[in-house]
Amino acid sequence: AGAPKNFAIGEWQVSRVHAVLQQFDAATFHARRSLEIAQASKLGHFLIAYAHEALARALARHAPAEAAEHY
């Protein structure tokens, strides 16, 4: 249950946990979902920036060039 804002934040949180556990594929998946939800729902710059931060963190190890784009 919840609004798009809640789902975007939840996906960001799950991505962060996966990144800490070094499960970068899962972290990337959830970070991308967070970004998709935030952009599609026009949730504002703050939540979109959080999603980009999650993508940068998730991609840093195996795709540093793509991570830099989100950083």
mmCIF file of C-alpha atoms in Angstrom:
data_model
loop_
_atom_site.group_PDB
_atom_site.id
_atom_site.type_symbol
_atom_site.label_atom_id
_atom_site.label_comp_id
_atom_site.label_asym_id
_atom_site.label_seq_id
_atom_site.Cartn_x
_atom_site.Cartn_y
_atom_site.Cartn_z
ATOM 1 C CA ALA A 1 0.000 0.000 0.000
ATOM 2 C CA GLY A 2 1.072 3.539 -0.546
ATOM 3 C CA ALA A 3 1.551 6.272 -3.081
ATOM 4 C CA PRO A 4 4.175 6.444 -5.850
ATOM 5 C CA LYS A 5 6.388 8.453 -3.497
ATOM 6 C CA ASN A 6 6.396 5.536 -1.045
ATOM 7 C CA PHE A 7 7.250 3.058 -3.796
ATOM 8 C CA ALA A 8 10.109 5.216 -5.121
ATOM 9 C CA ILE A 9 11.587 5.555 -1.629
ATOM 10 C CA GLY A 10 11.105 1.843 -0.945
ATOM 11 C CA GLU A 11 12.924 0.873 -4.135
ATOM 12 C CA TRP A 12 15.750 3.265 -3.196
ATOM 13 C CA GLN A 13 16.028 1.653 0.251
ATOM 14 C CA VAL A 14 16.075 -1.876 -1.148
ATOM 15 C CA SER A 15 18.728 -0.842 -3.675
ATOM 16 C CA ARG A 16 20.873 0.551 -0.884
ATOM 17 C CA VAL A 17 20.648 -2.695 1.104
ATOM 18 C CA HIS A 18 21.637 -4.757 -1.933
ATOM 19 C CA ALA A 19 24.589 -2.438 -2.592
ATOM 20 C CA VAL A 20 25.808 -2.825 1.000
ATOM 21 C CA LEU A 21 25.534 -6.606 0.586
ATOM 22 C CA GLN A 22 27.482 -6.297 -2.690
ATOM 23 C CA GLN A 23 24.570 -7.673 -4.697
ATOM 24 C CA PHE A 24 25.044 -5.150 -7.464
ATOM 25 C CA ASP A 25 22.668 -6.625 -10.052
ATOM 26 C CA ALA A 26 19.778 -6.469 -7.602
ATOM 27 C CA ALA A 27 20.877 -3.022 -6.432
ATOM 28 C CA THR A 28 20.863 -1.788 -10.026
ATOM 29 C CA PHE A 29 17.416 -3.269 -10.690
ATOM 30 C CA HIS A 30 15.846 -1.528 -7.691
ATOM 31 C CA ALA A 31 17.656 1.746 -8.342
ATOM 32 C CA ARG A 32 16.319 1.783 -11.907
ATOM 33 C CA ARG A 33 12.798 1.073 -10.592
ATOM 34 C CA SER A 34 13.137 3.958 -8.156
ATOM 35 C CA LEU A 35 14.158 6.290 -10.973
ATOM 36 C CA GLU A 36 11.352 5.076 -13.247
ATOM 37 C CA ILE A 37 8.721 5.611 -10.564
ATOM 38 C CA ALA A 38 10.065 9.027 -9.556
ATOM 39 C CA GLN A 39 10.201 10.277 -13.140
ATOM 40 C CA ALA A 40 6.888 8.780 -14.277
ATOM 41 C CA SER A 41 5.085 10.161 -11.233
ATOM 42 C CA LYS A 42 6.831 13.554 -11.446
ATOM 43 C CA LEU A 43 7.880 13.317 -7.805
ATOM 44 C CA GLY A 44 10.330 16.182 -7.979
ATOM 45 C CA HIS A 45 14.041 16.748 -8.102
ATOM 46 C CA PHE A 46 14.796 15.416 -4.626
ATOM 47 C CA LEU A 47 13.500 11.869 -5.189
ATOM 48 C CA ILE A 48 14.898 11.752 -8.710
ATOM 49 C CA ALA A 49 18.310 12.727 -7.311
ATOM 50 C CA TYR A 50 18.052 9.939 -4.721
ATOM 51 C CA ALA A 51 17.372 7.426 -7.498
ATOM 52 C CA HIS A 52 20.411 8.658 -9.426
ATOM 53 C CA GLU A 53 22.499 8.318 -6.256
ATOM 54 C CA ALA A 54 21.324 4.718 -5.906
ATOM 55 C CA LEU A 55 22.246 3.992 -9.520
ATOM 56 C CA ALA A 56 25.689 5.522 -9.070
ATOM 57 C CA ARG A 57 26.269 3.368 -5.986
ATOM 58 C CA ALA A 58 24.973 0.190 -7.656
ATOM 59 C CA LEU A 59 27.000 0.661 -10.838
ATOM 60 C CA ALA A 60 30.238 1.915 -9.284
ATOM 61 C CA ARG A 61 31.982 -1.461 -9.200
ATOM 62 C CA HIS A 62 31.039 -3.024 -12.526
ATOM 63 C CA ALA A 63 30.104 -0.045 -14.729
ATOM 64 C CA PRO A 64 32.053 3.004 -13.504
ATOM 65 C CA ALA A 65 31.457 5.039 -16.669
ATOM 66 C CA GLU A 66 27.690 4.622 -16.363
ATOM 67 C CA ALA A 67 27.902 5.278 -12.624
ATOM 68 C CA ALA A 68 29.629 8.593 -13.358
ATOM 69 C CA GLU A 69 26.676 9.651 -15.516
ATOM 70 C CA HIS A 70 24.335 9.246 -12.550
ATOM 71 C CA TYR A 71 26.734 10.791 -10.072
#
